[in-house]
CSV table of C-alpha atoms and ligand atoms in Angstrom, one decimal:
chain,number,residue,atom,x,y,z
A,178,UNK,CA,-9.3,-53.8,-28.2
A,179,UNK,CA,-8.3,-50.8,-26.1
A,180,UNK,CA,-10.7,-48.0,-25.9
A,181,UNK,CA,-8.3,-45.5,-27.4
A,182,UNK,CA,-7.4,-47.8,-30.2
A,183,UNK,CA,-10.9,-48.6,-31.0
A,184,UNK,CA,-11.7,-47.1,-34.4
A,185,UNK,CA,-15.0,-45.3,-34.3
A,186,UNK,CA,-17.4,-46.3,-37.0
A,187,UNK,CA,-18.5,-43.4,-39.2
A,188,UNK,CA,-22.1,-43.4,-37.7
A,189,UNK,CA,-20.7,-43.5,-34.2
A,190,UNK,CA,-18.5,-40.5,-34.8
A,191,UNK,CA,-21.4,-38.6,-36.5
A,192,UNK,CA,-23.7,-39.3,-33.5
A,193,UNK,CA,-21.0,-38.1,-31.1
A,194,UNK,CA,-20.5,-34.9,-33.2
A,195,UNK,CA,-24.2,-34.3,-33.2
A,196,UNK,CA,-24.5,-35.1,-29.5
A,197,UNK,CA,-21.9,-32.5,-28.6
A,198,UNK,CA,-23.1,-29.9,-31.0
A,199,UNK,CA,-24.4,-27.5,-28.3
A,200,UNK,CA,-21.3,-27.9,-26.1
A,201,UNK,CA,-18.8,-27.3,-28.9
A,202,UNK,CA,-20.7,-24.4,-30.3
A,203,UNK,CA,-20.7,-22.4,-27.1
A,204,UNK,CA,-17.1,-23.4,-26.5
A,205,UNK,CA,-15.9,-22.1,-29.8
A,206,UNK,CA,-17.8,-18.9,-29.8
A,207,UNK,CA,-16.2,-18.1,-26.5
A,208,UNK,CA,-12.7,-19.0,-27.5
A,209,UNK,CA,-12.9,-16.9,-30.6
A,210,UNK,CA,-14.1,-13.9,-28.6
A,211,UNK,CA,-11.3,-14.5,-26.0
A,212,UNK,CA,-8.5,-14.1,-28.7
A,213,UNK,CA,-10.0,-11.2,-30.7
A,214,UNK,CA,-7.3,-8.6,-31.3
A,215,UNK,CA,-4.5,-10.7,-29.7
A,216,UNK,CA,-1.6,-12.1,-31.6
A,217,UNK,CA,0.0,-14.1,-28.8
A,218,UNK,CA,-1.2,-16.2,-25.9
A,219,UNK,CA,-0.5,-13.8,-23.0
A,220,UNK,CA,-1.8,-13.4,-19.4
A,221,UNK,CA,-5.1,-11.9,-20.6
A,222,UNK,CA,-5.8,-14.7,-23.0
A,223,UNK,CA,-5.0,-17.3,-20.4
A,224,UNK,CA,-7.3,-15.5,-17.9
A,225,UNK,CA,-10.1,-15.5,-20.5
A,226,UNK,CA,-9.5,-19.1,-21.3
A,227,UNK,CA,-9.7,-20.0,-17.6
A,228,UNK,CA,-13.1,-18.4,-17.4
A,229,UNK,CA,-14.3,-20.2,-20.5
A,230,UNK,CA,-13.3,-23.6,-19.2
A,231,UNK,CA,-15.0,-22.9,-15.9
A,232,UNK,CA,-18.1,-21.7,-17.8
A,233,UNK,CA,-18.0,-24.9,-19.9
A,234,UNK,CA,-18.4,-26.9,-16.7
A,235,UNK,CA,-14.9,-28.5,-16.8
A,236,UNK,CA,-14.6,-27.7,-13.1
A,237,UNK,CA,-12.2,-25.5,-11.2
A,238,UNK,CA,-9.3,-27.9,-10.4
A,239,UNK,CA,-9.2,-29.5,-13.9
A,240,UNK,CA,-9.3,-26.0,-15.4
A,241,UNK,CA,-6.3,-25.0,-13.3
A,242,UNK,CA,-4.4,-28.1,-14.4
A,243,UNK,CA,-5.2,-27.3,-18.1
A,244,UNK,CA,-4.2,-23.7,-17.8
A,245,UNK,CA,-0.9,-24.7,-16.1
A,246,UNK,CA,-0.1,-27.0,-19.0
A,247,UNK,CA,-0.8,-24.3,-21.5
A,248,UNK,CA,1.3,-21.8,-19.6
A,249,UNK,CA,4.2,-24.3,-19.7
A,250,UNK,CA,3.7,-24.8,-23.4
A,251,UNK,CA,3.6,-21.1,-24.1
A,252,UNK,CA,6.7,-20.5,-22.0
A,253,UNK,CA,8.5,-23.2,-24.0
A,254,UNK,CA,7.4,-22.4,-27.5
A,255,UNK,CA,7.8,-18.6,-27.3
A,256,UNK,CA,5.3,-16.4,-29.2
A,257,UNK,CA,2.6,-19.0,-29.6
A,258,UNK,CA,-0.1,-17.3,-31.7
A,259,UNK,CA,-3.7,-17.3,-30.8
A,260,UNK,CA,-4.5,-19.2,-34.0
A,261,UNK,CA,-2.6,-22.2,-32.5
A,262,UNK,CA,-4.4,-22.0,-29.2
A,263,UNK,CA,-7.2,-24.4,-30.0
A,264,UNK,CA,-4.6,-27.0,-31.3
A,265,UNK,CA,-2.6,-26.7,-28.1
A,266,UNK,CA,-5.7,-26.8,-25.9
A,267,UNK,CA,-7.0,-29.8,-27.7
A,268,UNK,CA,-3.6,-31.6,-27.3
A,269,UNK,CA,-3.4,-30.8,-23.6
A,270,UNK,CA,-6.9,-31.9,-22.8
A,271,UNK,CA,-6.5,-35.1,-24.8
A,272,UNK,CA,-3.2,-35.8,-23.0
A,273,UNK,CA,-4.9,-35.2,-19.6
A,274,UNK,CA,-7.8,-37.7,-20.5
A,275,UNK,CA,-5.3,-40.3,-21.6
A,276,UNK,CA,-3.5,-40.1,-18.3
A,277,UNK,CA,-6.7,-40.8,-16.4
A,278,UNK,CA,-7.9,-44.3,-15.7
A,279,UNK,CA,-10.0,-45.6,-18.5
A,280,UNK,CA,-12.2,-48.5,-19.2
A,281,UNK,CA,-9.4,-50.7,-20.3
A,282,UNK,CA,-9.8,-53.1,-23.1
A,283,UNK,CA,-13.3,-54.0,-24.3
A,284,UNK,CA,-16.6,-53.5,-22.6
A,285,UNK,CA,-16.6,-56.1,-19.8
A,286,UNK,CA,-14.4,-58.7,-18.2
A,287,UNK,CA,-15.3,-61.8,-20.2
A,288,UNK,CA,-13.6,-64.1,-17.7
A,289,UNK,CA,-16.6,-63.3,-15.4
A,290,UNK,CA,-19.6,-65.3,-16.4
A,291,UNK,CA,-22.1,-63.9,-15.8
A,292,UNK,CA,-20.6,-60.4,-15.5
A,293,UNK,CA,-22.9,-58.6,-13.1
A,294,UNK,CA,-23.5,-54.8,-13.4
A,295,UNK,CA,-25.4,-52.9,-10.8
A,296,UNK,CA,-26.6,-49.5,-12.0
A,297,UNK,CA,-27.0,-46.7,-9.4
A,298,UNK,CA,-27.6,-43.0,-9.3
A,299,UNK,CA,-30.1,-40.3,-8.3
A,300,UNK,CA,-33.7,-40.0,-9.7
A,301,UNK,CA,-34.1,-39.4,-13.3
A,302,UNK,CA,-30.5,-39.4,-14.4
A,303,UNK,CA,-31.1,-42.0,-17.1
A,304,UNK,CA,-30.3,-45.3,-15.3
A,305,UNK,CA,-33.1,-47.4,-16.8
A,306,UNK,CA,-32.6,-45.9,-20.3
A,307,UNK,CA,-28.9,-46.6,-20.1
A,308,UNK,CA,-29.7,-50.2,-19.1
A,309,UNK,CA,-31.8,-50.6,-22.2
A,310,UNK,CA,-29.0,-49.2,-24.4
A,311,UNK,CA,-26.4,-51.4,-22.7
A,312,UNK,CA,-28.6,-54.5,-23.2
A,313,UNK,CA,-28.9,-53.7,-26.8
A,314,UNK,CA,-25.1,-53.3,-27.2
A,315,UNK,CA,-24.3,-56.5,-25.4
A,316,UNK,CA,-27.0,-58.4,-27.4
A,317,UNK,CA,-25.6,-57.1,-30.7
A,318,UNK,CA,-22.2,-58.4,-29.7
A,319,UNK,CA,-23.9,-61.8,-29.4
A,320,UNK,CA,-24.0,-61.9,-25.6
A,321,UNK,CA,-26.9,-63.3,-23.5
A,322,UNK,CA,-28.3,-60.6,-21.2
A,323,UNK,CA,-30.6,-60.8,-18.3
A,324,UNK,CA,-32.2,-57.7,-16.7
A,325,UNK,CA,-33.2,-57.4,-13.1
A,326,UNK,CA,-36.0,-55.0,-12.1
A,327,UNK,CA,-34.7,-54.2,-8.6
A,328,UNK,CA,-36.3,-50.7,-8.7
A,329,UNK,CA,-39.5,-51.8,-6.9
A,330,UNK,CA,-40.1,-48.4,-5.4
A,331,UNK,CA,-42.1,-46.7,-8.2
A,332,UNK,CA,-45.1,-48.3,-9.9
A,333,UNK,CA,-43.9,-47.5,-13.4
A,334,UNK,CA,-40.3,-48.5,-12.9
A,335,UNK,CA,-40.8,-52.2,-13.5
A,336,UNK,CA,-43.0,-51.5,-16.5
A,337,UNK,CA,-40.4,-49.2,-18.0
A,338,UNK,CA,-37.7,-51.9,-17.8
A,339,UNK,CA,-40.1,-54.5,-19.1
A,340,UNK,CA,-40.7,-52.2,-22.2
A,341,UNK,CA,-36.9,-52.0,-22.7
A,342,UNK,CA,-36.6,-55.8,-22.4
A,343,UNK,CA,-39.2,-56.2,-25.1
A,344,UNK,CA,-37.7,-53.6,-27.4
A,345,UNK,CA,-34.2,-55.2,-27.1
A,346,UNK,CA,-35.5,-58.7,-26.8
A,347,UNK,CA,-33.8,-59.9,-23.6
A,348,UNK,CA,-35.3,-61.7,-20.6
A,349,UNK,CA,-36.2,-59.8,-17.4
A,350,UNK,CA,-36.6,-61.0,-13.8
A,351,UNK,CA,-39.1,-59.0,-11.8
A,352,UNK,CA,-41.4,-59.2,-8.8
A,353,UNK,CA,-44.3,-57.0,-7.7
A,354,UNK,CA,-43.9,-53.3,-6.9
A,355,UNK,CA,-42.9,-52.8,-3.3
A,356,UNK,CA,-41.1,-56.1,-3.0
A,357,UNK,CA,-37.6,-56.3,-1.6
A,358,UNK,CA,-35.0,-55.1,-4.2
A,359,UNK,CA,-32.4,-57.5,-2.8
A,360,UNK,CA,-34.7,-60.4,-3.4
A,361,UNK,CA,-35.2,-59.4,-7.0
A,362,UNK,CA,-31.4,-59.1,-7.5
A,363,UNK,CA,-30.9,-62.5,-5.9
A,364,UNK,CA,-33.5,-64.1,-8.3
A,365,UNK,CA,-31.9,-62.4,-11.2
A,366,UNK,CA,-28.3,-63.6,-10.7
A,367,UNK,CA,-29.6,-67.1,-9.8
A,368,UNK,CA,-31.6,-67.2,-13.1
A,369,UNK,CA,-28.6,-65.9,-15.0
A,370,UNK,CA,-26.3,-68.6,-13.6
A,371,UNK,CA,-28.9,-71.3,-14.3
A,372,UNK,CA,-29.3,-70.0,-17.9
A,373,UNK,CA,-25.6,-69.5,-18.4
A,374,UNK,CA,-26.1,-65.8,-19.2
A,375,UNK,CA,-23.1,-63.6,-20.1
A,376,UNK,CA,-24.3,-60.4,-18.6
A,377,UNK,CA,-26.6,-59.4,-15.8
A,378,UNK,CA,-27.8,-55.8,-15.5
A,379,UNK,CA,-29.6,-54.8,-12.3
A,380,UNK,CA,-31.7,-51.6,-12.2
A,381,UNK,CA,-32.1,-49.9,-8.9
A,382,UNK,CA,-34.3,-47.1,-7.6
A,383,UNK,CA,-33.0,-43.5,-7.8
A,384,UNK,CA,-31.8,-42.3,-4.5
A,385,UNK,CA,-30.3,-39.3,-2.9
A,386,UNK,CA,-26.8,-39.8,-1.4
A,387,UNK,CA,-28.0,-38.3,1.9
A,388,UNK,CA,-30.8,-40.8,2.4
A,389,UNK,CA,-28.9,-43.3,4.5
A,390,UNK,CA,-31.6,-46.1,4.3
A,391,UNK,CA,-31.5,-46.1,0.6
A,392,UNK,CA,-27.8,-46.0,0.4
A,393,UNK,CA,-27.7,-49.0,2.8
A,394,UNK,CA,-30.1,-50.8,0.6
A,395,UNK,CA,-27.4,-50.9,-2.1
A,396,UNK,CA,-25.1,-52.6,0.3
A,397,UNK,CA,-27.8,-55.2,1.0
A,398,UNK,CA,-28.5,-55.8,-2.7
A,399,UNK,CA,-24.8,-56.4,-3.2
A,400,UNK,CA,-24.5,-58.8,-0.2
A,401,UNK,CA,-27.4,-60.9,-1.4
A,402,UNK,CA,-26.0,-61.3,-4.9
A,403,UNK,CA,-22.7,-62.4,-3.4
A,404,UNK,CA,-24.5,-65.4,-2.0
A,405,UNK,CA,-24.7,-66.6,-5.6
A,406,UNK,CA,-21.6,-65.0,-7.1
A,407,UNK,CA,-19.0,-64.2,-4.4
A,408,UNK,CA,-17.3,-61.4,-6.4
A,409,UNK,CA,-20.5,-59.8,-7.7
A,410,UNK,CA,-21.3,-57.1,-8.7
A,411,UNK,CA,-18.3,-56.8,-11.0
A,412,UNK,CA,-19.3,-53.4,-12.0
A,413,UNK,CA,-21.1,-50.7,-10.0
A,414,UNK,CA,-22.0,-48.2,-12.7
A,415,UNK,CA,-22.9,-44.7,-11.5
A,416,UNK,CA,-25.1,-42.8,-13.9
A,417,UNK,CA,-24.7,-39.0,-13.9
A,418,UNK,CA,-26.9,-36.6,-15.9
A,419,UNK,CA,-24.4,-34.4,-17.8
A,420,UNK,CA,-26.9,-31.6,-18.3
A,421,UNK,CA,-26.8,-30.9,-14.6
A,422,UNK,CA,-23.2,-29.7,-14.8
A,423,UNK,CA,-21.6,-29.1,-11.4
A,424,UNK,CA,-24.4,-31.1,-9.7
A,425,UNK,CA,-23.1,-34.2,-11.5
A,426,UNK,CA,-19.7,-33.6,-9.8
A,427,UNK,CA,-21.4,-33.4,-6.4
A,428,UNK,CA,-23.3,-36.6,-7.0
A,429,UNK,CA,-20.2,-38.4,-8.1
A,430,UNK,CA,-18.4,-37.2,-4.9
A,431,UNK,CA,-21.1,-38.5,-2.6
A,432,UNK,CA,-21.8,-41.8,-4.3
A,433,UNK,CA,-18.2,-42.8,-4.7
A,434,UNK,CA,-17.7,-42.1,-1.0
A,435,UNK,CA,-20.6,-44.3,-0.1
A,436,UNK,CA,-20.4,-47.3,-2.5
A,437,UNK,CA,-17.6,-48.9,-4.5
A,438,UNK,CA,-18.5,-47.3,-7.8
A,439,UNK,CA,-16.0,-48.5,-10.4
A,440,UNK,CA,-17.5,-47.1,-13.7
A,441,UNK,CA,-19.3,-44.0,-14.7
A,442,UNK,CA,-21.8,-43.2,-17.4
A,443,UNK,CA,-22.6,-39.6,-18.2
A,444,UNK,CA,-25.9,-39.2,-20.0
A,445,UNK,CA,-27.9,-36.5,-21.8
A,446,UNK,CA,-24.9,-34.8,-23.4
A,447,UNK,CA,-27.1,-34.1,-26.4
A,448,UNK,CA,-29.2,-31.0,-25.8
A,449,UNK,CA,-26.9,-29.5,-23.3
A,450,UNK,CA,-23.9,-27.1,-23.6
A,451,UNK,CA,-22.4,-28.6,-20.4
A,452,UNK,CA,-20.4,-31.4,-22.2
A,453,UNK,CA,-17.2,-30.1,-20.6
A,454,UNK,CA,-18.4,-31.8,-17.5
A,455,UNK,CA,-17.1,-35.1,-18.9
A,456,UNK,CA,-13.6,-33.8,-19.0
A,457,UNK,CA,-13.7,-32.7,-15.4
A,458,UNK,CA,-15.4,-35.8,-14.1
A,459,UNK,CA,-12.9,-38.0,-15.9
A,460,UNK,CA,-10.1,-36.0,-14.4
A,461,UNK,CA,-11.4,-35.6,-10.9
A,462,UNK,CA,-12.5,-39.1,-10.0
A,463,UNK,CA,-10.0,-42.0,-10.3
A,464,UNK,CA,-12.9,-44.0,-11.9
A,465,UNK,CA,-13.2,-44.4,-15.6
A,466,UNK,CA,-16.0,-42.7,-17.5
A,467,UNK,CA,-17.0,-45.8,-19.4
A,468,UNK,CA,-20.1,-44.7,-21.3
A,469,UNK,CA,-21.7,-41.5,-22.6
A,470,UNK,CA,-25.4,-41.0,-23.5
A,471,UNK,CA,-26.0,-38.9,-26.5
A,472,UNK,CA,-29.8,-39.3,-27.0
A,473,UNK,CA,-32.8,-41.3,-26.1
A,474,UNK,CA,-32.6,-44.1,-28.6
A,475,UNK,CA,-31.3,-47.6,-28.0
A,476,UNK,CA,-28.3,-46.8,-30.2
A,477,UNK,CA,-27.4,-43.6,-28.4
A,478,UNK,CA,-24.9,-44.9,-26.0
A,479,UNK,CA,-21.2,-44.9,-26.7
A,480,UNK,CA,-18.1,-46.3,-25.0
A,481,UNK,CA,-16.3,-43.1,-23.9
A,482,UNK,CA,-13.2,-42.4,-26.0
A,483,UNK,CA,-11.2,-39.4,-24.8
A,484,UNK,CA,-9.5,-38.6,-28.1
A,485,UNK,CA,-12.7,-38.9,-30.1
A,486,UNK,CA,-14.6,-36.9,-27.5
A,487,UNK,CA,-12.1,-34.0,-27.6
A,488,UNK,CA,-12.2,-34.1,-31.4
A,489,UNK,CA,-16.0,-33.7,-31.4
A,490,UNK,CA,-15.9,-31.1,-28.6
A,491,UNK,CA,-13.5,-29.0,-30.6
A,492,UNK,CA,-15.3,-29.3,-33.9
A,493,UNK,CA,-16.0,-25.9,-35.5
A,494,UNK,CA,-19.6,-25.5,-36.4
B,95,GTP,N1,-31.7,-36.6,-24.5
B,95,GTP,C1,-31.4,-37.7,-23.7
B,95,GTP,N2,-32.3,-38.2,-22.8
B,95,GTP,C2,-32.0,-39.2,-22.1
B,95,GTP,C3,-30.7,-39.8,-22.1
B,95,GTP,N3,-30.6,-40.8,-21.2
B,95,GTP,C4,-31.9,-40.8,-20.6
B,95,GTP,N4,-32.7,-39.8,-21.1
B,95,GTP,C5,-34.0,-39.5,-20.7
B,95,GTP,O1,-34.1,-39.1,-19.3
B,95,GTP,C6,-35.3,-39.5,-18.8
B,95,GTP,C7,-35.1,-40.3,-17.5
B,95,GTP,O2,-34.5,-41.5,-17.8
B,95,GTP,P1,-34.7,-42.8,-17.0
B,95,GTP,O3,-33.8,-43.8,-17.6
B,95,GTP,O4,-36.1,-43.1,-16.7
B,95,GTP,O5,-33.9,-42.4,-15.6
B,95,GTP,P2,-33.8,-43.2,-14.3
B,95,GTP,O6,-32.5,-42.8,-13.7
B,95,GTP,O7,-34.0,-44.6,-14.5
B,95,GTP,O8,-34.9,-42.5,-13.4
B,95,GTP,P3,-35.6,-43.1,-12.0
B,95,GTP,O9,-35.9,-44.5,-12.2
B,95,GTP,O10,-36.8,-42.3,-11.8
B,95,GTP,O11,-34.6,-42.9,-10.9
B,95,GTP,C8,-36.1,-40.2,-19.8
B,95,GTP,O12,-37.0,-39.4,-20.4
B,95,GTP,C9,-35.0,-40.7,-20.8
B,95,GTP,O13,-35.5,-40.8,-22.1
B,95,GTP,C10,-29.7,-39.3,-23.1
B,95,GTP,O14,-28.6,-39.7,-23.2
B,95,GTP,N5,-30.2,-38.2,-23.8
B,96,MG,MG1,-35.3,-45.9,-13.6
């Protein structure tokens, strides 16, 4: 089941529409203003459009790419009217997203058993919440999940993951606060192997990319897990808070330089007008945006689907 072929269930689509409400509203208001009094897409309209995309947190280089594509389209199909602009824009952005690397078929590589996911990111971006949501998703697909509480840094961190494990109903491996995160990760994968689990999800402490010790700690966690499963972790999922806009780009830049991140999750898209950040992040990093967070509930995590995303982003309110 490829991500772009996956048919969204009605509830999923509604939750995506709702999650992107603020982003799409701002976007449309601005586009309508940009074309007022214009009958064709000329230099002026393109300049305005460029500003709008930048203001929507799509990012400079992705914006330039999109504008160039629109310019080519307009040159080809002479006298394109402004009423067609949103259709063209939608098509070009969708096309761009489809060209970028995507999550491939399904959620995880089922030939890896257990499939080990290590979740990383700066403080407060939504790592632990995303783990709870993921555990719920995997469990509802009939998979056996084990959580590892390798954020031993903060007193409340282990408790928070314990609560999620209880809500979702999956086992958790933990030690005391302050213990070695690598040791927790080791115990977790060992227990997962012994219990023939399908998926392991390891929570880690939030860290800034410029704190060398903490970044090195991730390498240590990885190495220790590899003593049990040589090719673990199969997924290093970097969680980014979409509501921080350009800051999320910066975090992605630094983390991807320091660790082998191979999947991204962009959270908190509900309640922000900065949803365009997903378009830019998907385009800028050769790493698939795999998940998006559209709320705080267990069910508020979606597999990212470029076409559905653009459709919701362009929804007239
Ligand atoms: N609205 C909304 N809130 C979210 C989403 N994802 C996470 N949150 C909230 O963001 C806050 C921080 O989430 P956590 O999961 O604790 O973040 P974390 O990265 O584990 O934080 P640290 O462990 O401190 O590094 C919580 O209040 C979550 O409920 C989302 O998609 N939408
Ligand atoms: Mg956490």
